[in-house]
Short mmCIF file of C-alpha atoms and ligand atoms in Angstrom, two decimals:
data_model
loop_
_atom_site.label_atom_id
_atom_site.label_comp_id
_atom_site.label_asym_id
_atom_site.label_seq_id
_atom_site.Cartn_x
_atom_site.Cartn_y
_atom_site.Cartn_z
CA MET A 1446 45.59 -33.17 -46.34
CA THR A 1447 46.98 -30.11 -46.66
CA CYS A 1448 50.47 -29.32 -45.18
CA VAL A 1449 51.69 -25.99 -44.92
CA ILE A 1450 55.19 -26.03 -45.44
CA GLU A 1451 57.03 -22.31 -43.87
CA ASN A 1452 60.99 -23.34 -44.42
CA LEU A 1453 62.45 -23.13 -47.44
CA ASP A 1454 64.56 -27.00 -47.15
CA GLU A 1455 61.89 -28.42 -46.17
CA MET A 1456 59.65 -27.70 -49.36
CA LYS A 1457 62.76 -28.62 -51.33
CA ALA A 1458 62.86 -31.82 -48.91
CA TRP A 1459 59.47 -32.53 -49.82
CA SER A 1460 58.77 -32.06 -53.15
CA ARG A 1461 62.25 -34.49 -54.20
CA ARG A 1462 60.80 -36.90 -52.39
CA LEU A 1463 58.22 -37.73 -54.79
CA PRO A 1464 58.78 -40.77 -56.83
CA LEU A 1465 59.38 -39.78 -60.00
CA GLU A 1466 57.39 -42.45 -61.53
CA ASP A 1467 54.21 -40.64 -59.48
CA ARG A 1468 55.31 -37.10 -59.94
CA ASN A 1469 53.94 -34.63 -61.73
CA LEU A 1470 53.67 -31.44 -59.85
CA GLY A 1471 51.39 -28.31 -60.30
CA PHE A 1472 52.30 -24.88 -59.04
CA VAL A 1473 50.22 -21.74 -58.47
CA PRO A 1474 52.16 -19.36 -56.86
CA THR A 1475 49.86 -15.98 -55.22
CA MET A 1476 50.09 -13.25 -53.43
CA GLY A 1477 47.26 -14.55 -51.74
CA TYR A 1478 44.15 -13.04 -50.48
CA LEU A 1479 42.13 -15.55 -52.88
CA HIS A 1480 39.59 -14.96 -54.89
CA GLU A 1481 37.90 -16.94 -57.55
CA GLY A 1482 40.43 -16.47 -60.84
CA HIS A 1483 43.70 -18.04 -58.15
CA LEU A 1484 41.27 -20.59 -56.86
CA ALA A 1485 40.38 -21.53 -60.61
CA LEU A 1486 43.83 -22.31 -61.31
CA VAL A 1487 44.61 -24.56 -57.76
CA ARG A 1488 41.61 -26.26 -59.32
CA GLU A 1489 43.03 -26.85 -63.47
CA SER A 1490 46.41 -27.73 -61.31
CA LYS A 1491 44.59 -30.45 -58.68
CA LYS A 1492 42.62 -32.10 -62.60
CA ILE A 1493 46.42 -31.77 -64.62
CA CYS A 1494 49.02 -32.89 -62.02
CA ARG A 1495 48.94 -35.71 -59.30
CA GLN A 1496 50.07 -33.03 -56.57
CA THR A 1497 49.29 -29.38 -56.28
CA VAL A 1498 52.05 -26.98 -53.89
CA VAL A 1499 49.94 -23.14 -54.13
CA SER A 1500 52.87 -20.27 -52.23
CA ILE A 1501 51.27 -17.30 -50.47
CA PHE A 1502 54.32 -14.68 -50.48
CA VAL A 1503 53.51 -10.99 -51.14
CA ASN A 1504 57.05 -10.15 -52.73
CA PRO A 1505 58.78 -6.51 -51.79
CA MET A 1506 60.91 -6.80 -55.17
CA GLN A 1507 57.83 -6.36 -56.82
CA PHE A 1508 56.98 -2.97 -55.21
CA GLY A 1509 57.79 0.11 -56.37
CA PRO A 1510 58.69 2.48 -52.76
CA THR A 1511 55.55 4.28 -53.79
CA GLU A 1512 53.30 1.31 -54.51
CA ASP A 1513 51.16 -0.35 -51.74
CA TYR A 1514 53.48 -2.91 -50.75
CA ALA A 1515 52.62 -2.55 -46.82
CA HIS A 1516 48.93 -2.27 -47.34
CA TYR A 1517 48.32 -5.62 -49.67
CA PRO A 1518 45.75 -7.18 -48.36
CA VAL A 1519 46.43 -10.18 -46.32
CA ASP A 1520 44.08 -13.26 -44.38
CA LEU A 1521 46.17 -15.99 -44.65
CA GLU A 1522 43.32 -18.04 -42.10
CA ARG A 1523 40.49 -18.20 -45.03
CA ASP A 1524 43.53 -18.50 -47.33
CA ARG A 1525 44.17 -21.83 -45.41
CA ALA A 1526 40.07 -22.64 -45.67
CA LEU A 1527 40.35 -22.42 -48.73
CA LEU A 1528 42.58 -24.53 -50.35
CA LYS A 1529 42.29 -26.67 -47.74
CA GLU A 1530 38.49 -26.98 -48.84
CA LEU A 1531 40.56 -28.04 -52.25
CA ASP A 1532 42.75 -30.21 -50.89
CA VAL A 1533 45.86 -28.58 -52.42
CA ASP A 1534 49.08 -31.09 -51.06
CA VAL A 1535 51.54 -28.01 -49.83
CA LEU A 1536 50.49 -24.72 -49.15
CA PHE A 1537 53.60 -23.06 -49.44
CA LEU A 1538 54.37 -20.11 -47.38
CA PRO A 1539 58.11 -18.41 -47.58
CA LYS A 1540 59.16 -15.80 -45.23
CA LYS A 1541 60.74 -12.89 -46.68
CA GLU A 1542 63.47 -12.89 -44.68
CA ASP A 1543 64.49 -16.20 -45.35
CA LEU A 1544 63.76 -15.47 -49.33
CA TYR A 1545 65.63 -12.21 -48.84
CA PRO A 1546 68.13 -12.61 -47.09
CA GLY A 1547 70.75 -9.65 -45.94
CA GLY A 1548 73.29 -9.05 -49.14
CA PHE A 1549 70.66 -10.58 -51.44
CA CYS A 1550 71.32 -9.22 -55.07
CA THR A 1551 70.92 -10.77 -57.66
CA SER A 1552 67.88 -10.87 -59.87
CA VAL A 1553 67.23 -12.20 -63.28
CA ARG A 1554 66.17 -9.59 -66.14
CA VAL A 1555 63.88 -10.66 -69.07
CA ALA A 1556 65.43 -7.77 -71.73
CA GLY A 1557 62.82 -7.21 -74.53
CA LEU A 1558 59.08 -7.95 -73.37
CA THR A 1559 58.71 -5.98 -70.28
CA GLU A 1560 60.34 -2.19 -70.86
CA ASN A 1561 56.85 -2.03 -72.19
CA LEU A 1562 53.41 -1.68 -70.41
CA CYS A 1563 53.56 -3.14 -66.58
CA GLY A 1564 57.48 -2.40 -66.97
CA GLY A 1565 56.49 1.29 -68.16
CA SER A 1566 55.59 2.43 -65.30
CA ARG A 1567 56.51 0.10 -62.69
CA PRO A 1568 60.02 -0.24 -64.03
CA HIS A 1569 61.11 -2.60 -60.86
CA PHE A 1570 57.95 -4.75 -61.41
CA PHE A 1571 59.25 -7.57 -63.66
CA GLU A 1572 62.49 -8.11 -62.24
CA GLY A 1573 61.17 -8.71 -59.14
CA VAL A 1574 58.68 -11.21 -60.53
CA THR A 1575 61.15 -13.24 -62.60
CA THR A 1576 63.66 -13.13 -60.21
CA ILE A 1577 60.73 -14.58 -57.20
CA VAL A 1578 59.65 -17.01 -59.38
CA LEU A 1579 62.73 -18.37 -60.54
CA LYS A 1580 63.63 -18.90 -56.83
CA LEU A 1581 60.10 -20.38 -55.78
CA PHE A 1582 60.76 -22.74 -59.11
CA HIS A 1583 63.98 -24.03 -57.12
CA LEU A 1584 62.87 -24.44 -54.06
CA VAL A 1585 59.04 -26.14 -55.29
CA GLN A 1586 60.32 -27.90 -58.50
CA PRO A 1587 57.39 -27.95 -59.80
CA ASP A 1588 56.75 -30.06 -62.85
CA ARG A 1589 53.76 -27.27 -64.42
CA ALA A 1590 53.31 -24.05 -62.71
CA PHE A 1591 50.02 -22.10 -63.36
CA PHE A 1592 48.99 -18.03 -64.28
CA GLY A 1593 46.15 -15.78 -65.07
CA GLU A 1594 46.05 -14.70 -68.23
CA LYS A 1595 44.55 -10.89 -66.80
CA ASP A 1596 48.76 -10.58 -66.02
CA ARG A 1597 49.27 -11.48 -69.88
CA GLN A 1598 52.46 -9.64 -70.52
CA GLN A 1599 53.45 -11.32 -66.64
CA LEU A 1600 53.23 -14.43 -68.46
CA GLY A 1601 54.71 -13.73 -72.09
CA VAL A 1602 58.03 -13.31 -69.84
CA ILE A 1603 57.87 -16.51 -67.49
CA ARG A 1604 57.57 -17.72 -70.32
CA LYS A 1605 60.17 -16.47 -71.86
CA MET A 1606 62.48 -16.56 -68.98
CA VAL A 1607 61.80 -20.48 -68.66
CA ARG A 1608 62.37 -20.98 -72.35
CA ASP A 1609 65.52 -18.98 -72.04
CA LEU A 1610 66.92 -20.41 -69.18
CA ASN A 1611 65.87 -24.35 -70.12
CA MET A 1612 64.42 -24.45 -67.52
CA GLY A 1613 61.98 -27.49 -68.53
CA ILE A 1614 58.96 -26.35 -66.40
CA THR A 1615 55.71 -26.29 -68.79
CA ILE A 1616 53.87 -22.82 -67.87
CA GLU A 1617 50.18 -22.95 -68.40
CA GLY A 1618 47.68 -19.84 -68.89
CA ARG A 1619 44.64 -20.29 -67.75
CA PRO A 1620 41.53 -16.99 -68.68
CA THR A 1621 41.33 -14.41 -66.45
CA ILE A 1622 38.09 -15.01 -64.13
CA ARG A 1623 34.97 -11.92 -63.86
CA GLU A 1624 32.65 -10.72 -61.46
CA PRO A 1625 29.17 -11.27 -63.07
CA ASP A 1626 29.94 -7.22 -64.30
CA GLY A 1627 32.74 -7.91 -65.84
CA ILE A 1628 35.30 -6.86 -64.03
CA ALA A 1629 38.41 -9.09 -63.55
CA MET A 1630 38.53 -10.17 -60.75
CA SER A 1631 41.79 -8.99 -58.29
CA SER A 1632 43.00 -8.84 -54.82
CA ARG A 1633 43.29 -5.00 -55.38
CA ASN A 1634 39.08 -4.73 -55.68
CA ALA A 1635 39.33 -4.48 -51.62
CA TYR A 1636 40.94 -1.28 -52.11
CA LEU A 1637 38.14 -0.08 -53.43
CA ALA A 1638 35.20 1.70 -52.10
CA PRO A 1639 31.71 0.79 -53.88
CA GLU A 1640 31.29 4.17 -55.98
CA GLU A 1641 35.28 3.69 -57.26
CA ARG A 1642 34.23 -0.19 -57.40
CA GLN A 1643 31.31 1.64 -60.30
CA SER A 1644 33.52 3.34 -61.68
CA ALA A 1645 36.36 0.12 -62.19
CA ARG A 1646 33.91 -1.12 -64.88
CA ALA A 1647 35.22 1.56 -67.50
CA LEU A 1648 37.83 -1.74 -68.45
CA TYR A 1649 36.02 -4.08 -68.68
CA LEU A 1650 33.77 -1.41 -70.76
CA ALA A 1651 36.73 0.00 -72.75
CA LEU A 1652 38.23 -3.37 -73.65
CA GLN A 1653 34.46 -4.83 -75.14
CA SER A 1654 34.83 -1.33 -77.15
CA GLY A 1655 37.60 -1.32 -78.33
CA LYS A 1656 37.90 -5.39 -78.92
CA ALA A 1657 33.64 -4.14 -81.17
CA LEU A 1658 36.01 -0.92 -82.69
CA ILE A 1659 38.51 -3.68 -84.24
CA GLU A 1660 35.32 -6.06 -85.59
CA LYS A 1661 33.64 -3.63 -86.93
CA GLY A 1662 37.43 -3.44 -89.09
CA GLU A 1663 38.76 -0.61 -87.74
CA ARG A 1664 42.63 -0.65 -88.14
CA SER A 1665 44.88 2.31 -86.68
CA ALA A 1666 45.75 1.03 -83.18
CA ASP A 1667 45.69 5.38 -82.12
CA ALA A 1668 41.69 5.07 -83.38
CA VAL A 1669 40.74 1.86 -80.91
CA ARG A 1670 43.54 3.91 -78.15
CA THR A 1671 41.71 6.58 -78.27
CA HIS A 1672 38.19 5.16 -78.61
CA MET A 1673 39.15 3.42 -75.00
CA ARG A 1674 40.71 6.43 -73.91
CA SER A 1675 37.52 8.16 -74.32
CA ILE A 1676 35.78 5.56 -72.28
CA ILE A 1677 37.67 5.09 -69.31
CA GLU A 1678 37.60 9.14 -69.08
CA SER A 1679 34.02 9.00 -69.01
CA HIS A 1680 34.17 7.28 -65.43
CA PRO A 1681 34.53 9.06 -62.52
CA ARG A 1682 38.14 8.43 -59.68
CA THR A 1683 39.39 6.84 -62.79
CA ARG A 1684 43.59 8.18 -63.77
CA ILE A 1685 44.83 6.74 -66.66
CA ASP A 1686 47.99 4.70 -66.75
CA TYR A 1687 48.64 3.12 -70.08
CA VAL A 1688 46.22 2.19 -72.71
CA SER A 1689 48.10 0.09 -75.65
CA VAL A 1690 47.41 -1.50 -78.39
CA CYS A 1691 50.32 -3.95 -78.86
CA ASP A 1692 51.85 -6.83 -80.38
CA PRO A 1693 50.71 -10.23 -78.00
CA GLU A 1694 53.78 -11.96 -78.05
CA ARG A 1695 56.19 -8.64 -78.08
CA PHE A 1696 54.12 -5.99 -76.24
CA THR A 1697 55.37 -3.24 -78.88
CA GLU A 1698 52.67 -0.80 -79.72
CA LEU A 1699 50.78 -1.41 -83.29
CA GLU A 1700 50.82 1.12 -85.41
CA ARG A 1701 47.48 -1.02 -87.12
CA VAL A 1702 45.69 -3.48 -86.65
CA GLU A 1703 46.65 -6.73 -88.78
CA ASP A 1704 45.92 -10.36 -87.43
CA SER A 1705 46.38 -10.82 -84.27
CA ALA A 1706 45.91 -7.76 -81.04
CA LEU A 1707 46.21 -7.08 -77.38
CA LEU A 1708 44.72 -4.53 -76.03
CA ALA A 1709 45.86 -3.80 -72.53
CA LEU A 1710 45.06 -1.53 -69.40
CA ALA A 1711 46.49 0.13 -66.16
CA VAL A 1712 44.26 2.92 -64.89
CA HIS A 1713 44.30 3.88 -61.05
CA VAL A 1714 40.84 4.03 -59.33
CA GLY A 1715 41.15 5.19 -56.19
CA ARG A 1716 44.20 3.99 -54.74
CA ALA A 1717 43.58 0.92 -56.30
CA ARG A 1718 45.76 0.59 -59.56
CA LEU A 1719 43.71 -2.08 -61.87
CA ILE A 1720 44.91 -4.21 -65.16
CA ASP A 1721 42.93 -5.76 -66.96
CA ASN A 1722 43.40 -7.41 -70.84
CA CYS A 1723 41.79 -8.60 -74.59
CA LEU A 1724 43.24 -10.30 -76.96
CA VAL A 1725 41.72 -9.78 -80.39
CA GLU A 1726 42.59 -12.54 -82.77
CA ASN A 1727 41.64 -13.58 -86.17
CA ILE A 1728 41.00 -9.87 -86.94
CA SER A 1729 41.76 -10.50 -90.99
CA CYS A 1730 39.24 -13.28 -91.00
CA SER A 1731 36.51 -12.39 -88.75
CA ALA A 1732 36.18 -8.22 -89.92
CA SER A 1733 36.34 -9.92 -94.15
CA CYS A 1734 34.12 -12.63 -94.05
P1 AMP B 139 48.36 -12.97 -57.06
O1 AMP B 139 48.15 -13.33 -56.41
O2 AMP B 139 47.52 -11.42 -57.89
O3 AMP B 139 49.97 -12.78 -57.87
O4 AMP B 139 48.37 -13.59 -58.58
C1 AMP B 139 48.59 -14.59 -58.55
C2 AMP B 139 47.94 -15.49 -59.72
O5 AMP B 139 46.37 -15.33 -60.01
C3 AMP B 139 48.65 -14.39 -61.08
O6 AMP B 139 49.25 -15.67 -61.82
C4 AMP B 139 47.79 -14.29 -61.69
O7 AMP B 139 47.83 -13.87 -62.80
C5 AMP B 139 46.41 -14.60 -61.17
N1 AMP B 139 44.72 -14.24 -61.91
C6 AMP B 139 45.11 -13.07 -60.30
N2 AMP B 139 43.72 -12.67 -60.96
C7 AMP B 139 43.08 -13.45 -62.09
C8 AMP B 139 41.57 -13.76 -62.12
N3 AMP B 139 41.22 -12.89 -62.18
N4 AMP B 139 41.89 -14.84 -63.40
C9 AMP B 139 42.51 -15.25 -63.85
N5 AMP B 139 44.55 -15.54 -63.06
C10 AMP B 139 43.83 -14.40 -62.08
#
C-alpha cells in the first residue's frame, strides 16, 4: 500500500525505521506529471530494491526567472493513481515552504561539469538540481537512486556530487524512454500544439542522423554539429539553444570524434524547451571494423 508523506521529519523517520537487515531503499525523484519515462525508473527500482520512494516536487531553485516554473504541468491525482498502481511504498510530497524556509541560503555546486550545455544556457539550473537532490537524499536516505539518461548531464553531475561528498548512494542511470516516433518522453511535451509536436521530431532525427554520419566515418565534430543544426533548422517552429558534440564524461566540446562522443541538443519548440541526447561509443572500432 502506498503511503503519502508530506512532512519532512516523517519522511526521515519512515526511512530510519526500516530494519537494517531488510534495507535496500530505492528512490526516484521527479517533478511529477508522470509519463512512461518516470514509470520505467519506478519499475526498475521496484525490481532491484526492497522498498521504493518516489518524490514529486517542482523545484523553484532550478528555474530561471523567465522560465516555466509557474506553468509547469501538474496532475497530482493522476500521478498518485499511477504510483498506487505500481505499489510504491511512499509517495513523498514535500512542500516548498518546508524545503526552502525564509532565509534559506545554502547551495551545492559541482564545478567543472556544469558550465556547458544546459549549464551554459541555464546558469542556475545545476546548482538548483544538486541542492534539491542532496536535500532529498538526506530526507529519504536511499541506498540507490534512479535517474534517466535523457538528462545525461544531470546524471553525470549527480554521480560526481555523490562521489565527491562520499554519500554512499548508488546512482542508477536508465535509458531514455521514447514515443513510437522517437520523441523523448517529457512532461514538457504537454506544451506542444499538434503542429509543434511534428517539429519536435527534429531533435530525434538530428541525433540519429548525426550518429549515422559518425558511423560512416566523419571525424570532425564541427561537421557533425553543422549537420545536426541543418536538420533542426529545416523544421519550422524550432529555435536552437545548443547543439553539442562533446566528451560524454566532461561535457566539453570535442574537435575530433575519436572513441566516444555525446551528441546533445536543446531546442525551443513553441514555448517548450526540449532536450535529448545520444551516446555514440566504440567509434574507431565500428568505423574501422
Ligand atoms: P523530471 O520529472 O523531468 O525532473 O524527471 C525525473 C526523472 O525522470 C529524471 O531522472 C529524468 O531524467 C527522468 N526522465 C524524464 N524523462 C525521461 C525519459 N523520457 N526516459 C527516461 N527517464 C526520463
